[in-house]
Amino acid sequence: MATNVFARERTAAEALSSRLISYQQAPVGIILGTGLGQWVESLHDFLAIDYKQIPGFPKATVESHVGRFCAGRVRNVPVLALQGRFHLYEGYTPDEVCFGLRTLGLLGVKKIIITNAAGALNPLCQPGEIMVISDQINLTGRNPLVGLNYGEPLFPDMSQLFSPRLAALAHSTALQLGQRLQDGVYIGILGPSLETPAETRMFRRLGADAIGMSTVLETIAAKQMGMEIIGLSCLTNKNLPDCMAPTSLEEIISVGKDISARLSSLLDELIPRI
Ligand code: HPA
């Protein structure tokens, strides 16, 4: 992507701004991952704009991927949502991967919910569960702040990337709904191949509880923009190195869809309390 990516993000935000005026009063931002995008359509005053209609937005390479910038309300709280994201493994640059997140920031988002589908590495976690991300390991070898295009802070502090306040709120909200959330470290890899048993063993030993191919760059960009961050991993499969079962994209998407009903009720209750 050209070096003037920052200007392109401003162009996108300005183009969206005129259509989103009524949603821009302290909006909560949310990124909806693989198979988790449907919830947004239940919002009041729902509005969706295809990424391809937004000037400056990266172009989708995979036609089947839904890519829409959405807005709506949960009990009067304005929400700006990215339905579908760009991944490094599709060949996008870190700037392109973070384009939507940074556009949310320019539109006034200060609190961001980042969701993803992930494989469980912790043997105590089961497919179908939701994990609150307590911390992350960026193993993609990429960083969205490289190039120093984005101003200050150049070296954002990472000692508390995810908000303990939002994590505690998610846990208590879930308990009131009769759900129990897991809690753990997310490791982000480049992909797109899934892990071998030896890699799975290594990632577990590195301290990760869940693994996926997104999120870790967006959180870094969000932190630099000063956002308060909560990450929710929907655990779609279990990776145990000593009895590794094959995993397919179909399985990941289908379990993701099962979890999305629970994720939806959690989001409906969590967002008004944020
Ligand atoms: N590995 C990597 N990414 C994933 C997985 C996995 O097992 N499940 C969902 N996304």
Short mmCIF file of C-alpha atoms and ligand atoms in Angstrom, two decimals:
data_model
loop_
_atom_site.label_atom_id
_atom_site.label_comp_id
_atom_site.label_asym_id
_atom_site.label_seq_id
_atom_site.Cartn_x
_atom_site.Cartn_y
_atom_site.Cartn_z
CA MET A 1 0.00 0.00 0.00
CA ALA A 2 1.20 3.50 -0.77
CA THR A 3 2.96 5.51 1.90
CA ASN A 4 0.02 7.90 2.10
CA VAL A 5 -2.14 5.28 3.75
CA PHE A 6 -2.87 7.70 6.56
CA ALA A 7 -4.37 10.14 4.04
CA ARG A 8 -6.47 7.31 2.59
CA GLU A 9 -7.81 6.48 6.03
CA ARG A 10 -8.79 10.12 6.51
CA THR A 11 -10.54 10.07 3.13
CA ALA A 12 -12.45 6.92 4.11
CA ALA A 13 -13.39 8.34 7.52
CA GLU A 14 -14.56 11.63 5.97
CA ALA A 15 -16.64 9.80 3.36
CA LEU A 16 -18.25 7.67 6.07
CA SER A 17 -18.68 10.52 8.50
CA SER A 18 -21.45 12.23 6.55
CA ARG A 19 -23.49 9.00 6.56
CA LEU A 20 -22.73 8.12 10.16
CA ILE A 21 -23.34 11.44 11.89
CA SER A 22 -26.05 10.05 14.15
CA TYR A 23 -23.81 7.17 15.28
CA GLN A 24 -20.70 9.12 16.17
CA GLN A 25 -21.50 10.15 19.73
CA ALA A 26 -19.07 7.95 21.73
CA PRO A 27 -19.52 4.88 19.57
CA VAL A 28 -18.36 1.43 20.62
CA GLY A 29 -16.33 -0.24 17.87
CA ILE A 30 -16.41 -3.93 17.07
CA ILE A 31 -14.59 -6.19 14.62
CA LEU A 32 -16.51 -9.34 13.77
CA GLY A 33 -14.41 -12.33 12.75
CA THR A 34 -14.99 -15.42 10.63
CA GLY A 35 -18.54 -16.71 10.96
CA LEU A 36 -19.39 -14.15 13.65
CA GLY A 37 -20.72 -11.31 11.54
CA GLN A 38 -24.47 -11.91 11.68
CA TRP A 39 -25.12 -10.32 15.06
CA VAL A 40 -24.67 -6.86 13.63
CA GLU A 41 -27.75 -7.23 11.45
CA SER A 42 -29.92 -7.37 14.58
CA LEU A 43 -28.94 -3.83 15.61
CA HIS A 44 -31.48 -1.01 15.70
CA ASP A 45 -31.12 1.58 12.94
CA PHE A 46 -28.86 -0.88 11.12
CA LEU A 47 -26.84 0.54 8.24
CA ALA A 48 -24.26 -1.30 6.11
CA ILE A 49 -21.85 0.02 3.51
CA ASP A 50 -19.77 -2.34 1.36
CA TYR A 51 -16.06 -1.78 1.81
CA LYS A 52 -15.78 -1.45 -1.96
CA GLN A 53 -18.00 1.62 -1.86
CA ILE A 54 -15.76 3.42 0.60
CA PRO A 55 -13.04 5.51 -1.04
CA GLY A 56 -9.56 4.37 -0.05
CA PHE A 57 -10.62 1.07 1.54
CA PRO A 58 -8.50 -1.99 0.63
CA LYS A 59 -9.98 -4.14 -2.13
CA ALA A 60 -11.26 -7.61 -1.22
CA THR A 61 -9.29 -10.45 -2.83
CA VAL A 62 -11.71 -13.20 -1.87
CA GLU A 63 -15.11 -12.45 -3.35
CA SER A 64 -16.96 -14.68 -0.87
CA HIS A 65 -15.66 -12.70 2.10
CA VAL A 66 -18.30 -10.32 3.38
CA GLY A 67 -16.78 -6.93 3.85
CA ARG A 68 -19.08 -4.25 5.20
CA PHE A 69 -18.74 -1.24 7.40
CA CYS A 70 -21.82 -1.29 9.63
CA ALA A 71 -23.52 0.96 12.12
CA GLY A 72 -26.40 0.52 14.50
CA ARG A 73 -27.51 0.82 18.09
CA VAL A 74 -27.72 -1.51 21.07
CA ARG A 75 -30.20 0.08 23.47
CA ASN A 76 -29.26 3.55 22.31
CA VAL A 77 -25.50 2.94 22.41
CA PRO A 78 -24.09 3.66 18.95
CA VAL A 79 -21.99 0.86 17.48
CA LEU A 80 -19.65 1.02 14.50
CA ALA A 81 -18.75 -2.44 13.24
CA LEU A 82 -16.43 -4.06 10.74
CA GLN A 83 -18.17 -7.12 9.35
CA GLY A 84 -15.29 -9.08 7.90
CA ARG A 85 -11.62 -8.26 8.00
CA PHE A 86 -8.48 -8.39 5.87
CA HIS A 87 -5.85 -10.97 6.85
CA LEU A 88 -2.09 -11.09 6.37
CA TYR A 89 -2.45 -14.59 4.91
CA GLU A 90 -4.51 -13.21 2.03
CA GLY A 91 -1.50 -11.13 1.06
CA TYR A 92 -2.55 -7.83 2.66
CA THR A 93 0.01 -5.58 4.29
CA PRO A 94 -0.19 -4.73 8.01
CA ASP A 95 -1.51 -1.27 7.00
CA GLU A 96 -4.32 -2.86 5.02
CA VAL A 97 -5.09 -5.29 7.84
CA CYS A 98 -5.47 -2.33 10.23
CA PHE A 99 -7.18 0.05 7.79
CA GLY A 100 -10.71 -0.55 9.11
CA LEU A 101 -9.65 -0.36 12.74
CA ARG A 102 -7.86 2.93 12.17
CA THR A 103 -10.88 4.29 10.31
CA LEU A 104 -12.98 3.40 13.37
CA GLY A 105 -10.49 5.35 15.48
CA LEU A 106 -10.77 8.39 13.22
CA LEU A 107 -14.57 8.18 13.58
CA GLY A 108 -14.29 8.51 17.34
CA VAL A 109 -14.16 4.92 18.60
CA LYS A 110 -12.41 4.79 21.98
CA LYS A 111 -13.59 1.35 23.10
CA ILE A 112 -13.11 -1.59 20.80
CA ILE A 113 -14.31 -5.19 20.93
CA ILE A 114 -12.16 -7.45 18.75
CA THR A 115 -13.60 -10.90 18.03
CA ASN A 116 -12.06 -13.84 16.23
CA ALA A 117 -12.33 -17.57 15.64
CA ALA A 118 -9.46 -19.43 17.27
CA GLY A 119 -8.18 -22.91 17.98
CA ALA A 120 -7.94 -23.95 21.63
CA LEU A 121 -4.44 -24.92 22.79
CA ASN A 122 -5.26 -25.11 26.48
CA PRO A 123 -6.61 -28.63 27.12
CA LEU A 124 -9.11 -27.19 29.63
CA CYS A 125 -10.79 -25.15 26.89
CA GLN A 126 -13.46 -26.75 24.72
CA PRO A 127 -14.66 -26.00 21.21
CA GLY A 128 -17.77 -23.89 21.47
CA GLU A 129 -16.46 -21.78 24.35
CA ILE A 130 -15.65 -18.06 24.29
CA MET A 131 -12.31 -16.89 25.71
CA VAL A 132 -11.61 -13.38 26.93
CA ILE A 133 -8.12 -12.51 25.72
CA SER A 134 -5.98 -11.55 28.71
CA ASP A 135 -2.82 -10.97 26.69
CA GLN A 136 -1.35 -11.74 23.28
CA ILE A 137 1.76 -13.02 21.54
CA ASN A 138 2.35 -11.51 18.10
CA LEU A 139 4.12 -14.25 16.18
CA THR A 140 3.28 -12.96 12.72
CA GLY A 141 6.67 -11.31 12.33
CA ARG A 142 4.84 -8.13 11.26
CA ASN A 143 3.91 -4.96 13.08
CA PRO A 144 1.50 -2.24 11.90
CA LEU A 145 3.64 0.55 13.37
CA VAL A 146 6.65 -0.21 11.14
CA GLY A 147 7.34 2.72 8.84
CA LEU A 148 6.61 5.27 11.57
CA ASN A 149 3.76 6.76 9.54
CA TYR A 150 1.36 6.95 12.41
CA GLY A 151 2.84 9.48 14.78
CA GLU A 152 2.80 9.14 18.52
CA PRO A 153 3.45 7.16 20.56
CA LEU A 154 6.20 5.56 18.48
CA PHE A 155 6.73 2.85 21.07
CA PRO A 156 3.35 2.25 22.69
CA ASP A 157 3.44 0.57 26.07
CA MET A 158 2.23 -3.04 25.93
CA SER A 159 2.32 -3.87 29.63
CA GLN A 160 -1.49 -3.83 29.67
CA LEU A 161 -2.72 -4.22 26.12
CA PHE A 162 -6.19 -5.52 27.04
CA SER A 163 -8.41 -3.69 29.49
CA PRO A 164 -8.87 -5.55 32.81
CA ARG A 165 -12.00 -3.43 33.38
CA LEU A 166 -13.63 -4.62 30.16
CA ALA A 167 -12.50 -8.22 30.77
CA ALA A 168 -14.08 -8.20 34.24
CA LEU A 169 -17.26 -6.69 32.80
CA ALA A 170 -17.43 -9.42 30.15
CA HIS A 171 -17.04 -12.14 32.79
CA SER A 172 -19.70 -10.71 35.09
CA THR A 173 -22.11 -10.04 32.22
CA ALA A 174 -21.66 -13.59 30.93
CA LEU A 175 -22.31 -15.07 34.37
CA GLN A 176 -25.58 -13.17 34.57
CA LEU A 177 -26.51 -14.78 31.24
CA GLY A 178 -25.59 -18.21 32.57
CA GLN A 179 -22.44 -18.38 30.45
CA ARG A 180 -18.93 -19.03 31.70
CA LEU A 181 -16.12 -17.45 29.71
CA GLN A 182 -12.58 -18.76 29.52
CA ASP A 183 -9.65 -16.42 30.00
CA GLY A 184 -6.27 -16.73 28.34
CA VAL A 185 -3.44 -15.74 26.03
CA TYR A 186 -4.01 -15.53 22.27
CA ILE A 187 -1.14 -16.19 19.90
CA GLY A 188 -1.40 -14.74 16.39
CA ILE A 189 0.35 -16.50 13.51
CA LEU A 190 0.64 -15.64 9.83
CA GLY A 191 -1.15 -18.74 8.45
CA PRO A 192 -2.82 -19.79 6.27
CA SER A 193 -1.73 -23.36 6.99
CA LEU A 194 -2.90 -24.75 10.31
CA GLU A 195 -0.40 -26.05 12.84
CA THR A 196 1.55 -29.30 12.93
CA PRO A 197 1.57 -31.22 16.22
CA ALA A 198 5.15 -30.04 16.85
CA GLU A 199 4.15 -26.41 16.29
CA THR A 200 1.10 -26.83 18.51
CA ARG A 201 3.33 -28.17 21.30
CA MET A 202 5.68 -25.22 20.83
CA PHE A 203 2.88 -22.61 20.89
CA ARG A 204 1.47 -24.13 24.07
CA ARG A 205 4.92 -24.05 25.66
CA LEU A 206 5.28 -20.42 24.66
CA GLY A 207 2.33 -19.73 26.92
CA ALA A 208 -0.64 -19.52 24.58
CA ASP A 209 -4.15 -20.78 25.30
CA ALA A 210 -5.65 -20.09 21.88
CA ILE A 211 -4.30 -19.60 18.36
CA GLY A 212 -5.51 -17.74 15.31
CA MET A 213 -4.55 -15.71 12.25
CA SER A 214 -5.89 -12.26 13.09
CA THR A 215 -6.29 -9.71 15.89
CA VAL A 216 -2.68 -9.19 17.05
CA LEU A 217 -1.93 -6.35 14.61
CA GLU A 218 -5.30 -4.65 15.13
CA THR A 219 -4.77 -4.56 18.90
CA ILE A 220 -1.35 -2.91 18.46
CA ALA A 221 -2.81 -0.24 16.17
CA ALA A 222 -5.73 0.25 18.57
CA LYS A 223 -3.38 0.66 21.52
CA GLN A 224 -1.38 3.26 19.66
CA MET A 225 -4.63 5.15 19.04
CA GLY A 226 -5.37 5.05 22.77
CA MET A 227 -8.36 2.71 22.62
CA GLU A 228 -9.59 0.57 25.48
CA ILE A 229 -9.54 -3.00 24.14
CA ILE A 230 -11.38 -6.24 24.80
CA GLY A 231 -10.66 -9.38 22.77
CA LEU A 232 -13.10 -12.30 22.52
CA SER A 233 -11.94 -15.55 20.92
CA CYS A 234 -14.59 -18.01 19.83
CA LEU A 235 -12.92 -21.40 20.20
CA THR A 236 -13.88 -23.42 17.16
CA ASN A 237 -11.59 -26.43 17.51
CA LYS A 238 -9.12 -28.01 19.90
CA ASN A 239 -5.46 -28.54 19.10
CA LEU A 240 -3.82 -31.14 21.28
CA PRO A 241 -0.34 -32.09 20.05
CA ASP A 242 -0.41 -35.69 21.26
CA CYS A 243 -3.78 -36.60 19.77
CA MET A 244 -4.10 -34.11 16.97
CA ALA A 245 -7.32 -34.39 15.01
CA PRO A 246 -7.63 -32.93 11.52
CA THR A 247 -9.25 -29.48 11.40
CA SER A 248 -11.08 -28.07 8.41
CA LEU A 249 -12.23 -24.58 7.53
CA GLU A 250 -15.79 -25.95 7.29
CA GLU A 251 -15.57 -27.16 10.90
CA ILE A 252 -14.18 -23.81 12.07
CA ILE A 253 -16.97 -21.90 10.32
CA SER A 254 -19.71 -24.25 11.50
CA VAL A 255 -18.67 -24.19 15.19
CA GLY A 256 -18.20 -20.42 14.85
CA LYS A 257 -21.83 -20.14 13.77
CA ASP A 258 -22.93 -22.20 16.81
CA ILE A 259 -21.01 -19.93 19.15
CA SER A 260 -22.31 -16.81 17.50
CA ALA A 261 -25.74 -17.15 19.19
CA ARG A 262 -24.03 -16.99 22.61
CA LEU A 263 -21.68 -14.27 21.45
CA SER A 264 -24.69 -12.26 20.27
CA SER A 265 -26.46 -12.36 23.63
CA LEU A 266 -23.19 -11.46 25.35
CA LEU A 267 -22.64 -8.46 23.06
CA ASP A 268 -26.24 -7.27 23.52
CA GLU A 269 -25.73 -7.12 27.28
CA LEU A 270 -22.09 -6.07 27.37
CA ILE A 271 -22.22 -3.10 25.03
CA PRO A 272 -24.71 -0.98 27.04
CA ARG A 273 -22.50 -1.48 30.14
CA ILE A 274 -19.24 -0.58 28.46
N1 HPA B 1 -5.29 -22.52 14.18
C1 HPA B 1 -5.13 -21.30 13.63
N2 HPA B 1 -6.14 -20.50 13.38
C2 HPA B 1 -7.37 -20.91 13.69
C3 HPA B 1 -7.60 -22.16 14.27
C4 HPA B 1 -6.49 -23.02 14.53
O1 HPA B 1 -6.62 -24.12 15.02
N3 HPA B 1 -8.94 -22.27 14.50
C5 HPA B 1 -9.49 -21.10 14.05
N4 HPA B 1 -8.55 -20.28 13.58
#
